[in-house]
mmCIF file of C-alpha atoms and ligand atoms in Angstrom:
data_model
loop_
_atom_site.group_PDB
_atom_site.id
_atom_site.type_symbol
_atom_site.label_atom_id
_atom_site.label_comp_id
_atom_site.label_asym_id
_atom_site.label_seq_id
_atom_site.Cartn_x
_atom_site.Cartn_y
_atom_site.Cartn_z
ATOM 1 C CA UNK J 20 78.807 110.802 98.973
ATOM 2 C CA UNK J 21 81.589 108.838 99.907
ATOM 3 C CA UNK J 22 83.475 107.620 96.856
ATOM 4 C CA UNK J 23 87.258 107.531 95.534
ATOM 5 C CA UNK J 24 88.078 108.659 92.112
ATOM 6 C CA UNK J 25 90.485 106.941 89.736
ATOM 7 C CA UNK J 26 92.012 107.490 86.175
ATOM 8 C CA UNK J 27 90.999 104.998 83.842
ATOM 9 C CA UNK J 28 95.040 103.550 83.744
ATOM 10 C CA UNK J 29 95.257 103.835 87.541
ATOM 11 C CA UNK J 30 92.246 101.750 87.478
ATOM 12 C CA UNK J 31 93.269 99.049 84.778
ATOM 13 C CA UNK J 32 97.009 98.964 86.268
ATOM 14 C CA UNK J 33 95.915 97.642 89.737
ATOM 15 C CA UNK J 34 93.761 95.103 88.561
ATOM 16 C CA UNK J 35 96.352 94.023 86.128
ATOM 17 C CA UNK J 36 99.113 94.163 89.167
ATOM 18 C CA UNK J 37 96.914 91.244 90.886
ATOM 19 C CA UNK J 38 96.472 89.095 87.506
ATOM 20 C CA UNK J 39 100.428 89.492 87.576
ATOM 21 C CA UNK J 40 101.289 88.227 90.960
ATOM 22 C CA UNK J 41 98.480 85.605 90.923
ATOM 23 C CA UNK J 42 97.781 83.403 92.871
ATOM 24 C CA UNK J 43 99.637 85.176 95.006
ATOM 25 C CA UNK J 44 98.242 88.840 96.614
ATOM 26 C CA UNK J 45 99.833 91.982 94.977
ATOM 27 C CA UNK J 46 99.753 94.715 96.882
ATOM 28 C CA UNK J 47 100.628 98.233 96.459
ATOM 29 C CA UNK J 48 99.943 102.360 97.546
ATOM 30 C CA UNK J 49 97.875 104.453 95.765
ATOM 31 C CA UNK J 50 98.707 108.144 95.490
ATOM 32 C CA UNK J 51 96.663 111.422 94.909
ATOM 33 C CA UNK J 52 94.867 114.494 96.756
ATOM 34 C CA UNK J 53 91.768 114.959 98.283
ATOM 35 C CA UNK J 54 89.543 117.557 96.390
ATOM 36 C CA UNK J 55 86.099 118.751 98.087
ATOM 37 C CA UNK J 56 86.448 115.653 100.420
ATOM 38 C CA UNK J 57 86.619 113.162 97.785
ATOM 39 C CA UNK J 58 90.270 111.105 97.046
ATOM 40 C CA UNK J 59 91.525 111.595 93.511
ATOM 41 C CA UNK J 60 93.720 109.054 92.971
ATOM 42 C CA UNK J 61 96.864 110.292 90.551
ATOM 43 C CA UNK J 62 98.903 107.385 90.463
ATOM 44 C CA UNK J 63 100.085 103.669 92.130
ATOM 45 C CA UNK J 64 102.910 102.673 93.560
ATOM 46 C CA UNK J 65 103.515 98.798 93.288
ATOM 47 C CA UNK J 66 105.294 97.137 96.412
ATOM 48 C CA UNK J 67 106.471 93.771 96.486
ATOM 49 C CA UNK J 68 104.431 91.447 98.723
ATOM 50 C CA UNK J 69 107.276 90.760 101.464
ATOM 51 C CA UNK J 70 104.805 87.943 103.236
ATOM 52 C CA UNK J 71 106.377 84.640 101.629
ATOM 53 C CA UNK J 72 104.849 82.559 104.382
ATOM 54 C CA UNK J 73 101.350 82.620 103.258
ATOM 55 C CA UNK J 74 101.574 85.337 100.097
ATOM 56 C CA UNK J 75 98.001 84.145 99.247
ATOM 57 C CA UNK J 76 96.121 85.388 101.564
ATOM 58 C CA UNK J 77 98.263 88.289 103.575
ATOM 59 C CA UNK J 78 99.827 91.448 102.549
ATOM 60 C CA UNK J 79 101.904 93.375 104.044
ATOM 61 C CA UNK J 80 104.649 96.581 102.647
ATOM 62 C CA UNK J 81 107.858 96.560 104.293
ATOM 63 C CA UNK J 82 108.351 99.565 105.890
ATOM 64 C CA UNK J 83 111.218 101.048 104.436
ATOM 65 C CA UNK J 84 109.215 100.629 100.828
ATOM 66 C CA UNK J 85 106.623 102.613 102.532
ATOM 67 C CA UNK J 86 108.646 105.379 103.817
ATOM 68 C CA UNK J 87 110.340 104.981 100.090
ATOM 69 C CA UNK J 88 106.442 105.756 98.841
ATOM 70 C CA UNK J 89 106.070 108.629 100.835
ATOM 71 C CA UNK J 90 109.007 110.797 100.012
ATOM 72 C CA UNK J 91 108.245 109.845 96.310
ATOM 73 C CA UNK J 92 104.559 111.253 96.782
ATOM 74 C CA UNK J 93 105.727 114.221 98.748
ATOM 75 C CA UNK J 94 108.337 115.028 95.978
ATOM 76 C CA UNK J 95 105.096 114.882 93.909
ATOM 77 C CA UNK J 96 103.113 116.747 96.071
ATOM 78 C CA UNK J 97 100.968 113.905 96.498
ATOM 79 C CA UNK J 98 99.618 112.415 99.632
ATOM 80 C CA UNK J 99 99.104 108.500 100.196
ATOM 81 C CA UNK J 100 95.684 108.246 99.382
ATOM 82 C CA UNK J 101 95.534 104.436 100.273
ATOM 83 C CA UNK J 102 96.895 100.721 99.616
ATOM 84 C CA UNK J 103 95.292 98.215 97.893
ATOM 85 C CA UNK J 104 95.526 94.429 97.229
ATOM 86 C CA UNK J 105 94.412 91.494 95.339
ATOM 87 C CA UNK J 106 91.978 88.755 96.808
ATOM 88 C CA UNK J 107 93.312 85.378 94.469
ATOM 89 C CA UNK J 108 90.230 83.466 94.646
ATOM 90 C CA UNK J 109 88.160 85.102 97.264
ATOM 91 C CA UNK J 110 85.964 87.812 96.860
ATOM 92 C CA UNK J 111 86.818 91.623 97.146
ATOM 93 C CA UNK J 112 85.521 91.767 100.810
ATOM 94 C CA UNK J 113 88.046 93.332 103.587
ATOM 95 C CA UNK J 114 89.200 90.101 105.868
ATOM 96 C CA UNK J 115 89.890 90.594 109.934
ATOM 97 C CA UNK J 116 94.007 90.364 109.012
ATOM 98 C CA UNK J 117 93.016 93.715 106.571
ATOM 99 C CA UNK J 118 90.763 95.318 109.036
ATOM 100 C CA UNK J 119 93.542 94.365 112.131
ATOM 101 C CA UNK J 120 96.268 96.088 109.854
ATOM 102 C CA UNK J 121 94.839 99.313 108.473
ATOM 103 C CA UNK J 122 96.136 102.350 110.284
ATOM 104 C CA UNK J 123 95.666 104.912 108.041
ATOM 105 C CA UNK J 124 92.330 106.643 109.190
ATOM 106 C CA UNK J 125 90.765 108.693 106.419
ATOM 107 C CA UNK J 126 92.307 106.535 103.399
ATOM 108 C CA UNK J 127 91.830 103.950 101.119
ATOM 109 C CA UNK J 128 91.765 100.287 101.164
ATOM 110 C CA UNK J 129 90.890 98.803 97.727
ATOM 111 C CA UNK J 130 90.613 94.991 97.390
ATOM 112 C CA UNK J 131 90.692 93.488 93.945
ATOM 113 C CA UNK J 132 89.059 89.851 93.674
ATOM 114 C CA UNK J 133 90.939 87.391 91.161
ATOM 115 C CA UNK J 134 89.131 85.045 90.055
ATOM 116 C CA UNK J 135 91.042 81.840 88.291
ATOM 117 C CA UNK J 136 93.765 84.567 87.014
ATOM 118 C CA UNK J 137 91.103 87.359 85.711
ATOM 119 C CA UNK J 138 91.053 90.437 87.358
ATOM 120 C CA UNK J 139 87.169 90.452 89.040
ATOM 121 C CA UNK J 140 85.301 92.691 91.499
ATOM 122 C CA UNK J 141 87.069 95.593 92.646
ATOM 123 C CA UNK J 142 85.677 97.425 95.834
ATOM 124 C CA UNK J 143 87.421 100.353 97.846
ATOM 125 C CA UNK J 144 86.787 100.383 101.768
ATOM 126 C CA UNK J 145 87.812 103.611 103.750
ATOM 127 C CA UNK J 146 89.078 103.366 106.788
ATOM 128 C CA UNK J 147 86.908 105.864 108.858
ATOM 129 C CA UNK J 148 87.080 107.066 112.384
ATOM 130 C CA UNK J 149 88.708 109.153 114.641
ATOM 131 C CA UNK J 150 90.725 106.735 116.323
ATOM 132 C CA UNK J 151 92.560 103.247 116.145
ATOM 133 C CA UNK J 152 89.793 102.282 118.879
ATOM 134 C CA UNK J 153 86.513 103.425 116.748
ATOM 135 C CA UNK J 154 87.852 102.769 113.348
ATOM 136 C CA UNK J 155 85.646 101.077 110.631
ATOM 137 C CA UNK J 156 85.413 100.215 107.008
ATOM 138 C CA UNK J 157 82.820 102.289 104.896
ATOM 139 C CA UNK J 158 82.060 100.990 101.341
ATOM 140 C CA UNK J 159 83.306 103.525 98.887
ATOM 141 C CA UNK J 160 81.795 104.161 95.118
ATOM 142 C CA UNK J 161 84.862 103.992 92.748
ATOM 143 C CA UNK J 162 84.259 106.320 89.853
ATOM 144 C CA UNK J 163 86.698 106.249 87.089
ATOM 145 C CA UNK J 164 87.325 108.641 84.695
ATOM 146 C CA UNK J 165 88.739 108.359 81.189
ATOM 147 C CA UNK J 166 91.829 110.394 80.434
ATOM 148 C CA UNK J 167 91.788 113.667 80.154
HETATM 149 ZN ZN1 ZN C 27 92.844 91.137 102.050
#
């Protein structure tokens, strides 16, 4: 099954990141490993949302915080499992801006729907596909796990 699986705090720390910024989108990376197939999610990285013109409804990480995230998950031996961002207002559903500016085939793109300040609907899309040219978003099941 296709599914992504989170730690409880992981979990609770990205919907809190997009009660935090709002009404403005948070956005951020999400680190971990793939096990059997499946994403485990170990920890986020928060970014700060550098698109001031409309911060509401576009996200976007600068790419030196990016490269910044990778070298910090490598050092972890971690891989960038995915980003993910908050929806102020609007439901959890990927918009053509996400779909236009997800690259990274095989990872995560969870979208976190704020509603009036509370952290709603969460729903992770991977971004499947072999190439920029056939890629797609596939609903994933989010399972989270209390703490070991
Ligand atoms: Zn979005």
């Amino acid at each position: 099954m296709n599914a992504v699986i989170f730690p409880r705090e992981v979990y609770a720390a990205i919907r809190a990141h997009g009660e935090e910024t709002y009404p403005h989108e948070c956005c951020g990376a999400l680190l971990g490993r793939i096990v059997d197939g499946v994403w485990n999610v170990v920890e986020s990285v928060k970014a700060g949302n550098t698109r001031t013109d409309s911060a509401h409804n576009r996200y976007q990480i600068a790419p030196i915080e990016l490269v910044k995230m990778e070298r910090e998950a490598r050092q972890k031996e971690l891989d960038i499992a995915g980003f993910y961002h908050s929806h102020p207002d609007h439901p959890a559903q990927w918009s053509q801006t996400d779909f236009a500016e997800a690259h990274w085939l095989g990872c995560c793109y969870v979208i976190t729907e704020v509603a009036q300040g509370k952290a709603a609907v969460t729903n992770s899309f991977l971004l499947a596909g072999a190439s920029e040219e056939d890629k797609r978003f596939e609903m994933q099941a989010i399972e989270v796990q209390e703490e070991r």
